[in-house]
PDB file of C-alpha atoms in Angstrom:
ATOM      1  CA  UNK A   1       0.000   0.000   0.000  1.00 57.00           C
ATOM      2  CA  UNK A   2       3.026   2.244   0.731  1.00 68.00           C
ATOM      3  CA  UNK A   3       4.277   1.532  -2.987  1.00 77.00           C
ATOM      4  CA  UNK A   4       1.018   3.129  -3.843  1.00 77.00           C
ATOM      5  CA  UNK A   5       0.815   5.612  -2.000  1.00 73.00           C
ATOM      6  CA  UNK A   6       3.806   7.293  -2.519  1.00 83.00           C
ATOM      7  CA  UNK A   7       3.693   6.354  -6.246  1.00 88.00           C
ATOM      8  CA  UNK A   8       0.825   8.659  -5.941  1.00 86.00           C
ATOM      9  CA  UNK A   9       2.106  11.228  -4.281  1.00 85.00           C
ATOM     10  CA  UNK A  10       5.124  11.704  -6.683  1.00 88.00           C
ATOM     11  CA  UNK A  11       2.768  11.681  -9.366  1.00 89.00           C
ATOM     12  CA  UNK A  12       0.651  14.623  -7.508  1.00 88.00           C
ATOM     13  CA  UNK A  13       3.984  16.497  -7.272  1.00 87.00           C
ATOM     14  CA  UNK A  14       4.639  16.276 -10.476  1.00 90.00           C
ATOM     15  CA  UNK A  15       1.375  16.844 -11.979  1.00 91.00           C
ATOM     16  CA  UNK A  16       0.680  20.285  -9.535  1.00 88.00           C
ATOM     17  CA  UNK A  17       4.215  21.620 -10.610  1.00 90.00           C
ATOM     18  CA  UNK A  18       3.306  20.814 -14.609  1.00 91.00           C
ATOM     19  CA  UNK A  19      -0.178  22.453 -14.196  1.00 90.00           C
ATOM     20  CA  UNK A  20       1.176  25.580 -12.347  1.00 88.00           C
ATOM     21  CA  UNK A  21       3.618  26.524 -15.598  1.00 93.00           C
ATOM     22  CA  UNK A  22       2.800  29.196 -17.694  1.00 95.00           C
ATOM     23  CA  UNK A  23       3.543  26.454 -20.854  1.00 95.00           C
ATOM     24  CA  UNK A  24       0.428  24.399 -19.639  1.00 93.00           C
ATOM     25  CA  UNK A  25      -1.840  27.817 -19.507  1.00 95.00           C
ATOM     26  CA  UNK A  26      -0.508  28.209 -23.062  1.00 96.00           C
ATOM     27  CA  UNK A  27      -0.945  24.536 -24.049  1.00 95.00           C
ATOM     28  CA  UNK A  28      -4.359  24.543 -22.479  1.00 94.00           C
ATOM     29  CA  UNK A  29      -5.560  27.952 -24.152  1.00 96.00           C
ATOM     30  CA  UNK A  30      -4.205  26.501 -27.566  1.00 96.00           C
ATOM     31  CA  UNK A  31      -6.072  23.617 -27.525  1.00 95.00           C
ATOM     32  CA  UNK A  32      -9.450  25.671 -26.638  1.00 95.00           C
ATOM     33  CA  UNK A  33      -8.462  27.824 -29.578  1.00 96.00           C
ATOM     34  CA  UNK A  34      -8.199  25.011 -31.642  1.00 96.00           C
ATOM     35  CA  UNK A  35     -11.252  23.446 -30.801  1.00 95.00           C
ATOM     36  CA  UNK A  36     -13.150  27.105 -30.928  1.00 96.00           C
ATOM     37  CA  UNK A  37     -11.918  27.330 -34.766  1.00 96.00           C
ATOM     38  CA  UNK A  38     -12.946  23.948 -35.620  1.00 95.00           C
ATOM     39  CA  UNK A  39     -16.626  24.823 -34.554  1.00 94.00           C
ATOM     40  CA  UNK A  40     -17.664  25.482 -38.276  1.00 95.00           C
ATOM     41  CA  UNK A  41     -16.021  22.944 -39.701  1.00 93.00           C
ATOM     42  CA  UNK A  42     -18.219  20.444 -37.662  1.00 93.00           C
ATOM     43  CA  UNK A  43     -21.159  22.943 -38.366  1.00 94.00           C
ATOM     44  CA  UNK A  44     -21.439  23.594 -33.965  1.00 93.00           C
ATOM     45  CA  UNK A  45     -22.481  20.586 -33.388  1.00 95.00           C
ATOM     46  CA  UNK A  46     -24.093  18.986 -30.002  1.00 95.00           C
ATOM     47  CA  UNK A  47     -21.102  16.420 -30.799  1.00 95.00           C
ATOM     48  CA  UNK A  48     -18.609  19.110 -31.174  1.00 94.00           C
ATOM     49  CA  UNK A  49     -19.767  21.245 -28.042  1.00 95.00           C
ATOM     50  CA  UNK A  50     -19.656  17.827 -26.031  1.00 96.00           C
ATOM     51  CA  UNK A  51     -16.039  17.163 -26.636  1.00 94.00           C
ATOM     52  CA  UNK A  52     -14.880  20.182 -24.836  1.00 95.00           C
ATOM     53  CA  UNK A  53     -17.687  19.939 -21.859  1.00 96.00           C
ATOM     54  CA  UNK A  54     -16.439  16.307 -21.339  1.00 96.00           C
ATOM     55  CA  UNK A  55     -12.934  16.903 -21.238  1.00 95.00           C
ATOM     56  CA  UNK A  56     -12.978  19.974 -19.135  1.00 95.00           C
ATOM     57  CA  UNK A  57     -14.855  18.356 -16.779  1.00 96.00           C
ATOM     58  CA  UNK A  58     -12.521  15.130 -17.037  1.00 96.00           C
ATOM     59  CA  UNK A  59      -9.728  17.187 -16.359  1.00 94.00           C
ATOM     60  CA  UNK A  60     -10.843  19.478 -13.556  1.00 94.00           C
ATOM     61  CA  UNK A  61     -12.462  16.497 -11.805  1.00 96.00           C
ATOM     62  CA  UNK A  62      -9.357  14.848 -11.911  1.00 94.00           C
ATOM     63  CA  UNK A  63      -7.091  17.968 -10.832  1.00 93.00           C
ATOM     64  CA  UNK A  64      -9.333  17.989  -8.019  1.00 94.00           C
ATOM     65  CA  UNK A  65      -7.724  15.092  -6.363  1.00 92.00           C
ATOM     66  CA  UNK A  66      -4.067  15.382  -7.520  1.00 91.00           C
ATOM     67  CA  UNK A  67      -4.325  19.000  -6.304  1.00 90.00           C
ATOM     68  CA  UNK A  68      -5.987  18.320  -3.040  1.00 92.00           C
ATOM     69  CA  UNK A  69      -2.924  15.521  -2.295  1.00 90.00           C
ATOM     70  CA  UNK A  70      -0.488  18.305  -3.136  1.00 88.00           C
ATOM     71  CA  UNK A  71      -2.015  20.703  -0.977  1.00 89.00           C
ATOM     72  CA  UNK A  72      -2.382  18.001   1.854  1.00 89.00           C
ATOM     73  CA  UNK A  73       1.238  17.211   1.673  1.00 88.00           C
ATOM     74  CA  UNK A  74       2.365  20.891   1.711  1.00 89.00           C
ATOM     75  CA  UNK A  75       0.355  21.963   4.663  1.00 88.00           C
ATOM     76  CA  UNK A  76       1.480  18.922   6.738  1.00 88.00           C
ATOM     77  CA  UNK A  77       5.304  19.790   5.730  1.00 89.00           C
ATOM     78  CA  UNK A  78       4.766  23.714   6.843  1.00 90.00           C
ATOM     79  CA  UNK A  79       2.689  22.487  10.095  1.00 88.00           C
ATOM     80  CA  UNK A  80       5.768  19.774  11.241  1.00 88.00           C
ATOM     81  CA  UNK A  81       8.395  23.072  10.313  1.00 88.00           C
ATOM     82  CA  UNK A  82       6.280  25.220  12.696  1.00 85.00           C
ATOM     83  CA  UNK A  83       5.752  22.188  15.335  1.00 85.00           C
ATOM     84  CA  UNK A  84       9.793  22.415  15.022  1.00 86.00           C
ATOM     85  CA  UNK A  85      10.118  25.946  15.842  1.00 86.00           C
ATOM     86  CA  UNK A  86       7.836  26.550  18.820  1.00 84.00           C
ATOM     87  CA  UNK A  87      10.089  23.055  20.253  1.00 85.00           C
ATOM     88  CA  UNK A  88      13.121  24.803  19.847  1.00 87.00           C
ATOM     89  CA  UNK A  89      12.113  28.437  20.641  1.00 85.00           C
ATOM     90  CA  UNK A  90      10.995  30.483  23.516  1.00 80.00           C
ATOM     91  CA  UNK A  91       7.119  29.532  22.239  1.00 77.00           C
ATOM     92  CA  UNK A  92       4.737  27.966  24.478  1.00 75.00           C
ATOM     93  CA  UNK A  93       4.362  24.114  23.112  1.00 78.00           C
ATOM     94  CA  UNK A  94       0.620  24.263  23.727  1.00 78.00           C
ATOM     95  CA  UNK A  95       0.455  25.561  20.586  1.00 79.00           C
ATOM     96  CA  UNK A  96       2.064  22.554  18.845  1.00 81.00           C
ATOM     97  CA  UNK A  97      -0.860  20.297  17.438  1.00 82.00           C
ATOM     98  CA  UNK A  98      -3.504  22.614  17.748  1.00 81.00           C
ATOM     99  CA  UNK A  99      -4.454  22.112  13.979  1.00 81.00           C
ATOM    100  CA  UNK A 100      -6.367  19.221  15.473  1.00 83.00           C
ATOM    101  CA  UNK A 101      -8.542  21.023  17.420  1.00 83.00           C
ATOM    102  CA  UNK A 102     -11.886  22.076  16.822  1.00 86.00           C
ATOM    103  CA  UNK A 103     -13.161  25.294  15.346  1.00 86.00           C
ATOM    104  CA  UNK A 104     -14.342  26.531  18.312  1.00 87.00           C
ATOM    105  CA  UNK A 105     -11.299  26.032  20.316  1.00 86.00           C
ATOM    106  CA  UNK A 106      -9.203  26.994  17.621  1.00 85.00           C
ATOM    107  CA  UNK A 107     -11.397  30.648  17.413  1.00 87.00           C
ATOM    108  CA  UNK A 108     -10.754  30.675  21.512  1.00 87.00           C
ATOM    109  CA  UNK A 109      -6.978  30.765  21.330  1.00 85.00           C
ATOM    110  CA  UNK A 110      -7.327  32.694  18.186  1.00 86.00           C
ATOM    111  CA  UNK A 111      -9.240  35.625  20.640  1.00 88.00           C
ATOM    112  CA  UNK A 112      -6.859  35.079  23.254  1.00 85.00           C
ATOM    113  CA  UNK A 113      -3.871  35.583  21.537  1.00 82.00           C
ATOM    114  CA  UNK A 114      -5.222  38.785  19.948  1.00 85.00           C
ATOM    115  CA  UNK A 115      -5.766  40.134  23.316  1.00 86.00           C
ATOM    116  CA  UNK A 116      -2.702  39.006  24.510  1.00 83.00           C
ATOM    117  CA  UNK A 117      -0.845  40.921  21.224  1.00 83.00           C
ATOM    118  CA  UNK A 118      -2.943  43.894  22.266  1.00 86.00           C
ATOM    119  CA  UNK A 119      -1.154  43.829  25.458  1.00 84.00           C
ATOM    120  CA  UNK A 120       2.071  43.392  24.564  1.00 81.00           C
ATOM    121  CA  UNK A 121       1.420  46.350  21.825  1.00 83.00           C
ATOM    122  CA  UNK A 122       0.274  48.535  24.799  1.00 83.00           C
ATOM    123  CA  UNK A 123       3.190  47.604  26.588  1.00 82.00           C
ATOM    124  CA  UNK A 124       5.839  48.616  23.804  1.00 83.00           C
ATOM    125  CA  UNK A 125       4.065  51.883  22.971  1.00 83.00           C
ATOM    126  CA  UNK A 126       4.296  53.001  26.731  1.00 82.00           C
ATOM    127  CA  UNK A 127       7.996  52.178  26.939  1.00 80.00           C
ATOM    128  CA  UNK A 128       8.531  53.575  23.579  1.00 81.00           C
ATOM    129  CA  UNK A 129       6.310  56.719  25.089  1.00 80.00           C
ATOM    130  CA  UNK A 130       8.629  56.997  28.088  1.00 78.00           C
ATOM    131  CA  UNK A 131      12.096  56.603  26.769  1.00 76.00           C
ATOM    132  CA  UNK A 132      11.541  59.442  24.167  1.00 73.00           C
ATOM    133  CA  UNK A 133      10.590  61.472  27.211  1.00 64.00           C
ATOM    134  CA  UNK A 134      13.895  61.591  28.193  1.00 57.00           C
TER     135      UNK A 134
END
């Protein structure tokens, strides 16, 4: 299962950084083009309009997943970086693993820590205040 897995996942790599290249944009708007100027040559058929309905939708459906993966991936690496740096730093660890919280809690120690920075703001600006009094 692991084989699959990260076959997958190498394949989501390398599918998210084709997509995001400006050659694929240019690729992809080519082949609309072409398919937009054969429209009278098939006389705008149903047939003809259904070719590019079915393989947009093929393709974003599909992107969907390979995308999500990607995305899944990335935000895991950047969450075990940040678990890294409040372990090593000055940071309370609470913090670490509180992706897995619940919205609620998460909006809790969101508030708190916005009153807390309020403080600490408050704090600087009157020390800032009384050293240019000197």
């Amino acid at each position: 299962m692991s084989n699959k897995s990260n076959f997958f996942s190498s394949f989501a790599t390398t599918v998210a950084e084709l997509s995001g290249r400006p050659f694929t944009f240019v690729a992809a708007l080519m082949l609309v083009l072409v398919w937009a100027v054969s429209g009278p040559f098939f006389d705008y058929s149903e047939t003809w309009q259904l070719v590019i309905n079915t393989t947009t939708t093929i393709i974003t459906f599909l992107m969907v997943f390979v995308l999500q993966n990607s995305q899944n991936r990335d935000g895991k690496a950047l969450q075990a970086k940040l678990d890294e740096l409040i372990l090593t730093s000055q940071a309370a660890n609470k913090f670490v693993g509180i992706e897995k919280l619940d919205e609620g809690e998460l909006r809790e120690m969101s508030k708190t820590l916005a009153e807390k920075a309020e403080h600490v703001e408050e704090k600087a600006e009157e020390k800032s205040a009384s050293e240019t009094s000197f």
